[in-house]
Amino acid sequence: RELEVKFNHIIDECKENDVYCPIEQVEGRVKSVSSILEKMQRKHIPMERMEEELEDIAGVRIICQFEEDIETVASLIQKRSDMVIKSEKNYLKHIKQSGYHLIIYYTVDTINGPKRLQAEIQIRTMAMNFWATIEHSLQYKYKGDMPEHVAERLSKAADAINALDHEMSSVRNEIMDA
């Protein structure tokens, strides 16, 4: 929740200063206990290694309007003093429309003192998020055994999403130039 507040604060600051905000929306979640246990079992992670090896117990998804905003948001995160980047994965050049992923270390103050946690931050455009949300629900429905013809259609849809994001950026640039 603290991470959600921090990123929502960026939106508020931009509005207060009447400047363009690269962040459209922020969503946070904590993985359910059953999902954590399932992942630990699947990846053979012992209970005592859970906090070190599970990078996505907490997650934040940052939604942007335009593809170029993704790099801007990633840069904002890289410059923050309260977050340390453990790893980065830029999926923008891949067929899978899942955007840009960061794993960060973040310290929270608890009743037992400071605790260093890992969190996953996904940065996507609205179009990428639409595709990824549907793709995820279909993967879940097919339990990882998606028929080839459905996978091909999803791949074509990813291409269409990519083209849409590029077209929207082009329209934006034309408006900005005018």
PDB file of C-alpha atoms in Angstrom:
ATOM      1  CA  ARG A   1       0.000   0.000   0.000  1.00  0.00           C
ATOM      2  CA  GLU A   2       2.908   2.348   0.735  1.00  0.00           C
ATOM      3  CA  LEU A   3       4.182   1.891  -2.812  1.00  0.00           C
ATOM      4  CA  GLU A   4       0.735   2.643  -4.240  1.00  0.00           C
ATOM      5  CA  VAL A   5       0.614   5.831  -2.176  1.00  0.00           C
ATOM      6  CA  LYS A   6       4.070   6.911  -3.380  1.00  0.00           C
ATOM      7  CA  PHE A   7       3.195   6.478  -7.058  1.00  0.00           C
ATOM      8  CA  ASN A   8      -0.239   8.070  -6.642  1.00  0.00           C
ATOM      9  CA  HIS A   9       1.569  10.999  -5.012  1.00  0.00           C
ATOM     10  CA  ILE A  10       3.485  11.503  -8.277  1.00  0.00           C
ATOM     11  CA  ILE A  11       0.138  11.783 -10.093  1.00  0.00           C
ATOM     12  CA  ASP A  12      -1.076  14.307  -7.507  1.00  0.00           C
ATOM     13  CA  GLU A  13       2.141  16.349  -7.754  1.00  0.00           C
ATOM     14  CA  CYS A  14       1.848  16.538 -11.534  1.00  0.00           C
ATOM     15  CA  LYS A  15      -1.767  17.691 -11.296  1.00  0.00           C
ATOM     16  CA  GLU A  16      -0.916  20.296  -8.643  1.00  0.00           C
ATOM     17  CA  ASN A  17       1.905  21.651 -10.817  1.00  0.00           C
ATOM     18  CA  ASP A  18      -0.157  21.419 -14.014  1.00  0.00           C
ATOM     19  CA  VAL A  19       2.424  19.234 -15.781  1.00  0.00           C
ATOM     20  CA  TYR A  20       1.944  16.097 -17.850  1.00  0.00           C
ATOM     21  CA  CYS A  21       2.025  12.936 -15.758  1.00  0.00           C
ATOM     22  CA  PRO A  22       3.470   9.777 -17.306  1.00  0.00           C
ATOM     23  CA  ILE A  23       1.434   7.703 -14.819  1.00  0.00           C
ATOM     24  CA  GLU A  24      -2.235   7.201 -15.611  1.00  0.00           C
ATOM     25  CA  GLN A  25      -3.133   4.673 -12.926  1.00  0.00           C
ATOM     26  CA  VAL A  26      -1.565   2.636 -10.111  1.00  0.00           C
ATOM     27  CA  GLU A  27      -2.745  -0.768  -8.895  1.00  0.00           C
ATOM     28  CA  GLY A  28      -1.207  -2.769  -6.071  1.00  0.00           C
ATOM     29  CA  ARG A  29      -1.664  -6.282  -4.812  1.00  0.00           C
ATOM     30  CA  VAL A  30      -0.265  -8.772  -2.359  1.00  0.00           C
ATOM     31  CA  LYS A  31      -0.118 -12.372  -3.582  1.00  0.00           C
ATOM     32  CA  SER A  32      -2.542 -14.683  -1.801  1.00  0.00           C
ATOM     33  CA  VAL A  33      -1.167 -17.288   0.596  1.00  0.00           C
ATOM     34  CA  SER A  34      -2.374 -20.124  -1.647  1.00  0.00           C
ATOM     35  CA  SER A  35      -0.658 -18.547  -4.658  1.00  0.00           C
ATOM     36  CA  ILE A  36       2.577 -18.109  -2.678  1.00  0.00           C
ATOM     37  CA  LEU A  37       2.520 -21.739  -1.525  1.00  0.00           C
ATOM     38  CA  GLU A  38       1.735 -23.009  -5.035  1.00  0.00           C
ATOM     39  CA  LYS A  39       4.637 -21.041  -6.511  1.00  0.00           C
ATOM     40  CA  MET A  40       7.013 -22.207  -3.780  1.00  0.00           C
ATOM     41  CA  GLN A  41       6.035 -25.821  -4.441  1.00  0.00           C
ATOM     42  CA  ARG A  42       6.342 -25.425  -8.225  1.00  0.00           C
ATOM     43  CA  LYS A  43       9.791 -23.802  -7.907  1.00  0.00           C
ATOM     44  CA  HIS A  44      10.956 -26.024  -5.010  1.00  0.00           C
ATOM     45  CA  ILE A  45      11.534 -23.087  -2.677  1.00  0.00           C
ATOM     46  CA  PRO A  46      11.895 -24.019   1.009  1.00  0.00           C
ATOM     47  CA  MET A  47       9.824 -22.006   3.495  1.00  0.00           C
ATOM     48  CA  GLU A  48      12.897 -20.389   5.079  1.00  0.00           C
ATOM     49  CA  ARG A  49      13.951 -18.983   1.639  1.00  0.00           C
ATOM     50  CA  MET A  50      10.533 -17.564   0.708  1.00  0.00           C
ATOM     51  CA  GLU A  51      11.305 -13.872   1.315  1.00  0.00           C
ATOM     52  CA  GLU A  52      14.632 -14.063  -0.538  1.00  0.00           C
ATOM     53  CA  GLU A  53      13.461 -16.091  -3.522  1.00  0.00           C
ATOM     54  CA  LEU A  54       9.908 -14.897  -4.169  1.00  0.00           C
ATOM     55  CA  GLU A  55      10.253 -11.515  -5.788  1.00  0.00           C
ATOM     56  CA  ASP A  56       6.575 -10.891  -6.452  1.00  0.00           C
ATOM     57  CA  ILE A  57       4.808 -11.366  -3.115  1.00  0.00           C
ATOM     58  CA  ALA A  58       3.957  -7.668  -3.394  1.00  0.00           C
ATOM     59  CA  GLY A  59       3.331  -6.047  -6.741  1.00  0.00           C
ATOM     60  CA  VAL A  60       2.490  -2.697  -8.238  1.00  0.00           C
ATOM     61  CA  ARG A  61       1.262  -2.155 -11.764  1.00  0.00           C
ATOM     62  CA  ILE A  62       1.747   1.300 -13.210  1.00  0.00           C
ATOM     63  CA  ILE A  63      -0.370   2.075 -16.246  1.00  0.00           C
ATOM     64  CA  CYS A  64       0.746   4.739 -18.725  1.00  0.00           C
ATOM     65  CA  GLN A  65      -1.006   6.280 -21.712  1.00  0.00           C
ATOM     66  CA  PHE A  66       1.916   6.081 -24.119  1.00  0.00           C
ATOM     67  CA  GLU A  67       4.783   3.669 -24.691  1.00  0.00           C
ATOM     68  CA  GLU A  68       7.407   6.399 -24.241  1.00  0.00           C
ATOM     69  CA  ASP A  69       5.967   7.080 -20.768  1.00  0.00           C
ATOM     70  CA  ILE A  70       7.140   3.634 -19.678  1.00  0.00           C
ATOM     71  CA  GLU A  71      10.817   4.605 -19.949  1.00  0.00           C
ATOM     72  CA  THR A  72      10.071   7.887 -18.159  1.00  0.00           C
ATOM     73  CA  VAL A  73       8.459   6.059 -15.233  1.00  0.00           C
ATOM     74  CA  ALA A  74      11.301   3.515 -15.108  1.00  0.00           C
ATOM     75  CA  SER A  75      13.752   6.407 -14.952  1.00  0.00           C
ATOM     76  CA  LEU A  76      11.773   8.044 -12.120  1.00  0.00           C
ATOM     77  CA  ILE A  77      11.970   4.802 -10.142  1.00  0.00           C
ATOM     78  CA  GLN A  78      15.708   4.417 -10.834  1.00  0.00           C
ATOM     79  CA  LYS A  79      16.333   7.883  -9.365  1.00  0.00           C
ATOM     80  CA  ARG A  80      14.378   7.291  -6.151  1.00  0.00           C
ATOM     81  CA  SER A  81      16.354   7.020  -2.925  1.00  0.00           C
ATOM     82  CA  ASP A  82      13.736   4.877  -1.169  1.00  0.00           C
ATOM     83  CA  MET A  83      13.841   2.021  -3.709  1.00  0.00           C
ATOM     84  CA  VAL A  84      16.771  -0.071  -4.876  1.00  0.00           C
ATOM     85  CA  ILE A  85      16.453  -1.886  -8.183  1.00  0.00           C
ATOM     86  CA  LYS A  86      17.416  -5.538  -7.998  1.00  0.00           C
ATOM     87  CA  SER A  87      16.627  -6.392 -11.627  1.00  0.00           C
ATOM     88  CA  GLU A  88      15.031  -4.981 -14.770  1.00  0.00           C
ATOM     89  CA  LYS A  89      13.353  -6.684 -17.712  1.00  0.00           C
ATOM     90  CA  ASN A  90      12.366  -4.617 -20.711  1.00  0.00           C
ATOM     91  CA  TYR A  91       9.762  -6.597 -22.664  1.00  0.00           C
ATOM     92  CA  LEU A  92       8.893  -3.692 -24.968  1.00  0.00           C
ATOM     93  CA  LYS A  93      10.846  -5.179 -27.861  1.00  0.00           C
ATOM     94  CA  HIS A  94       9.400  -8.689 -27.419  1.00  0.00           C
ATOM     95  CA  ILE A  95       6.195 -10.088 -28.819  1.00  0.00           C
ATOM     96  CA  LYS A  96       4.718 -10.577 -25.348  1.00  0.00           C
ATOM     97  CA  GLN A  97       3.018  -7.346 -24.401  1.00  0.00           C
ATOM     98  CA  SER A  98       3.871  -7.211 -20.722  1.00  0.00           C
ATOM     99  CA  GLY A  99       5.805  -3.955 -20.683  1.00  0.00           C
ATOM    100  CA  TYR A 100       8.676  -3.228 -18.360  1.00  0.00           C
ATOM    101  CA  HIS A 101       9.267  -5.128 -15.118  1.00  0.00           C
ATOM    102  CA  LEU A 102      11.394  -4.102 -12.165  1.00  0.00           C
ATOM    103  CA  ILE A 103      12.145  -5.997  -8.997  1.00  0.00           C
ATOM    104  CA  ILE A 104      12.930  -3.565  -6.222  1.00  0.00           C
ATOM    105  CA  TYR A 105      13.991  -3.664  -2.615  1.00  0.00           C
ATOM    106  CA  TYR A 106      11.910  -1.428  -0.405  1.00  0.00           C
ATOM    107  CA  THR A 107      12.170  -0.927   3.347  1.00  0.00           C
ATOM    108  CA  VAL A 108       8.986  -0.701   5.403  1.00  0.00           C
ATOM    109  CA  ASP A 109       8.761   0.229   9.047  1.00  0.00           C
ATOM    110  CA  THR A 110       6.983  -2.458  11.048  1.00  0.00           C
ATOM    111  CA  ILE A 111       6.198  -2.829  14.729  1.00  0.00           C
ATOM    112  CA  ASN A 112       9.328  -4.997  14.900  1.00  0.00           C
ATOM    113  CA  GLY A 113      11.498  -2.403  13.190  1.00  0.00           C
ATOM    114  CA  PRO A 114      12.541  -1.869   9.561  1.00  0.00           C
ATOM    115  CA  LYS A 115      12.027  -4.770   7.135  1.00  0.00           C
ATOM    116  CA  ARG A 116      13.519  -4.933   3.653  1.00  0.00           C
ATOM    117  CA  LEU A 117      11.018  -6.370   1.175  1.00  0.00           C
ATOM    118  CA  GLN A 118      11.052  -7.214  -2.509  1.00  0.00           C
ATOM    119  CA  ALA A 119       8.309  -6.046  -4.814  1.00  0.00           C
ATOM    120  CA  GLU A 120       7.606  -6.382  -8.502  1.00  0.00           C
ATOM    121  CA  ILE A 121       6.738  -3.256 -10.462  1.00  0.00           C
ATOM    122  CA  GLN A 122       5.131  -3.701 -13.870  1.00  0.00           C
ATOM    123  CA  ILE A 123       4.926  -0.678 -16.144  1.00  0.00           C
ATOM    124  CA  ARG A 124       2.574  -0.970 -19.105  1.00  0.00           C
ATOM    125  CA  THR A 125       0.482   1.101 -21.456  1.00  0.00           C
ATOM    126  CA  MET A 126      -3.297   0.834 -21.184  1.00  0.00           C
ATOM    127  CA  ALA A 127      -3.320  -1.233 -24.387  1.00  0.00           C
ATOM    128  CA  MET A 128      -0.600  -3.596 -23.112  1.00  0.00           C
ATOM    129  CA  ASN A 129      -2.475  -4.016 -19.855  1.00  0.00           C
ATOM    130  CA  PHE A 130      -5.685  -4.876 -21.722  1.00  0.00           C
ATOM    131  CA  TRP A 131      -3.879  -7.590 -23.702  1.00  0.00           C
ATOM    132  CA  ALA A 132      -1.928  -8.955 -20.736  1.00  0.00           C
ATOM    133  CA  THR A 133      -5.023  -9.143 -18.519  1.00  0.00           C
ATOM    134  CA  ILE A 134      -6.929 -11.188 -21.085  1.00  0.00           C
ATOM    135  CA  GLU A 135      -3.906 -13.353 -21.936  1.00  0.00           C
ATOM    136  CA  HIS A 136      -3.384 -14.099 -18.227  1.00  0.00           C
ATOM    137  CA  SER A 137      -7.008 -15.129 -17.710  1.00  0.00           C
ATOM    138  CA  LEU A 138      -6.863 -17.410 -20.767  1.00  0.00           C
ATOM    139  CA  GLN A 139      -3.594 -18.973 -19.576  1.00  0.00           C
ATOM    140  CA  TYR A 140      -5.290 -19.609 -16.232  1.00  0.00           C
ATOM    141  CA  LYS A 141      -8.341 -21.112 -17.935  1.00  0.00           C
ATOM    142  CA  TYR A 142      -6.205 -23.439 -20.063  1.00  0.00           C
ATOM    143  CA  LYS A 143      -3.904 -24.201 -17.100  1.00  0.00           C
ATOM    144  CA  GLY A 144      -0.799 -23.576 -19.226  1.00  0.00           C
ATOM    145  CA  ASP A 145      -1.946 -25.910 -22.033  1.00  0.00           C
ATOM    146  CA  MET A 146      -3.317 -23.367 -24.481  1.00  0.00           C
ATOM    147  CA  PRO A 147      -4.237 -24.670 -27.937  1.00  0.00           C
ATOM    148  CA  GLU A 148      -1.854 -23.547 -30.668  1.00  0.00           C
ATOM    149  CA  HIS A 149      -4.553 -21.729 -32.663  1.00  0.00           C
ATOM    150  CA  VAL A 150      -5.493 -19.648 -29.592  1.00  0.00           C
ATOM    151  CA  ALA A 151      -1.821 -18.850 -28.916  1.00  0.00           C
ATOM    152  CA  GLU A 152      -1.440 -17.718 -32.548  1.00  0.00           C
ATOM    153  CA  ARG A 153      -4.468 -15.452 -32.267  1.00  0.00           C
ATOM    154  CA  LEU A 154      -3.093 -13.960 -29.057  1.00  0.00           C
ATOM    155  CA  SER A 155       0.209 -13.348 -30.817  1.00  0.00           C
ATOM    156  CA  LYS A 156      -1.614 -11.525 -33.629  1.00  0.00           C
ATOM    157  CA  ALA A 157      -3.526  -9.515 -31.037  1.00  0.00           C
ATOM    158  CA  ALA A 158      -0.180  -8.589 -29.400  1.00  0.00           C
ATOM    159  CA  ASP A 159       1.025  -7.319 -32.781  1.00  0.00           C
ATOM    160  CA  ALA A 160      -2.160  -5.255 -33.105  1.00  0.00           C
ATOM    161  CA  ILE A 161      -1.669  -3.828 -29.586  1.00  0.00           C
ATOM    162  CA  ASN A 162       1.906  -2.915 -30.475  1.00  0.00           C
ATOM    163  CA  ALA A 163       0.737  -1.185 -33.661  1.00  0.00           C
ATOM    164  CA  LEU A 164      -1.966   0.646 -31.686  1.00  0.00           C
ATOM    165  CA  ASP A 165       0.554   1.905 -29.119  1.00  0.00           C
ATOM    166  CA  HIS A 166       2.862   3.133 -31.911  1.00  0.00           C
ATOM    167  CA  GLU A 167      -0.031   4.843 -33.706  1.00  0.00           C
ATOM    168  CA  MET A 168      -1.223   6.575 -30.528  1.00  0.00           C
ATOM    169  CA  SER A 169       2.317   7.828 -29.872  1.00  0.00           C
ATOM    170  CA  SER A 170       2.529   9.080 -33.439  1.00  0.00           C
ATOM    171  CA  VAL A 171      -0.782  10.951 -33.069  1.00  0.00           C
ATOM    172  CA  ARG A 172       0.404  12.418 -29.784  1.00  0.00           C
ATOM    173  CA  ASN A 173       3.700  13.563 -31.325  1.00  0.00           C
ATOM    174  CA  GLU A 174       1.858  15.181 -34.227  1.00  0.00           C
ATOM    175  CA  ILE A 175      -0.411  17.068 -31.827  1.00  0.00           C
ATOM    176  CA  MET A 176       2.550  18.140 -29.687  1.00  0.00           C
ATOM    177  CA  ASP A 177       4.434  19.373 -32.767  1.00  0.00           C
ATOM    178  CA  ALA A 178       1.406  21.408 -33.848  1.00  0.00           C
TER     179      ALA A 178
END
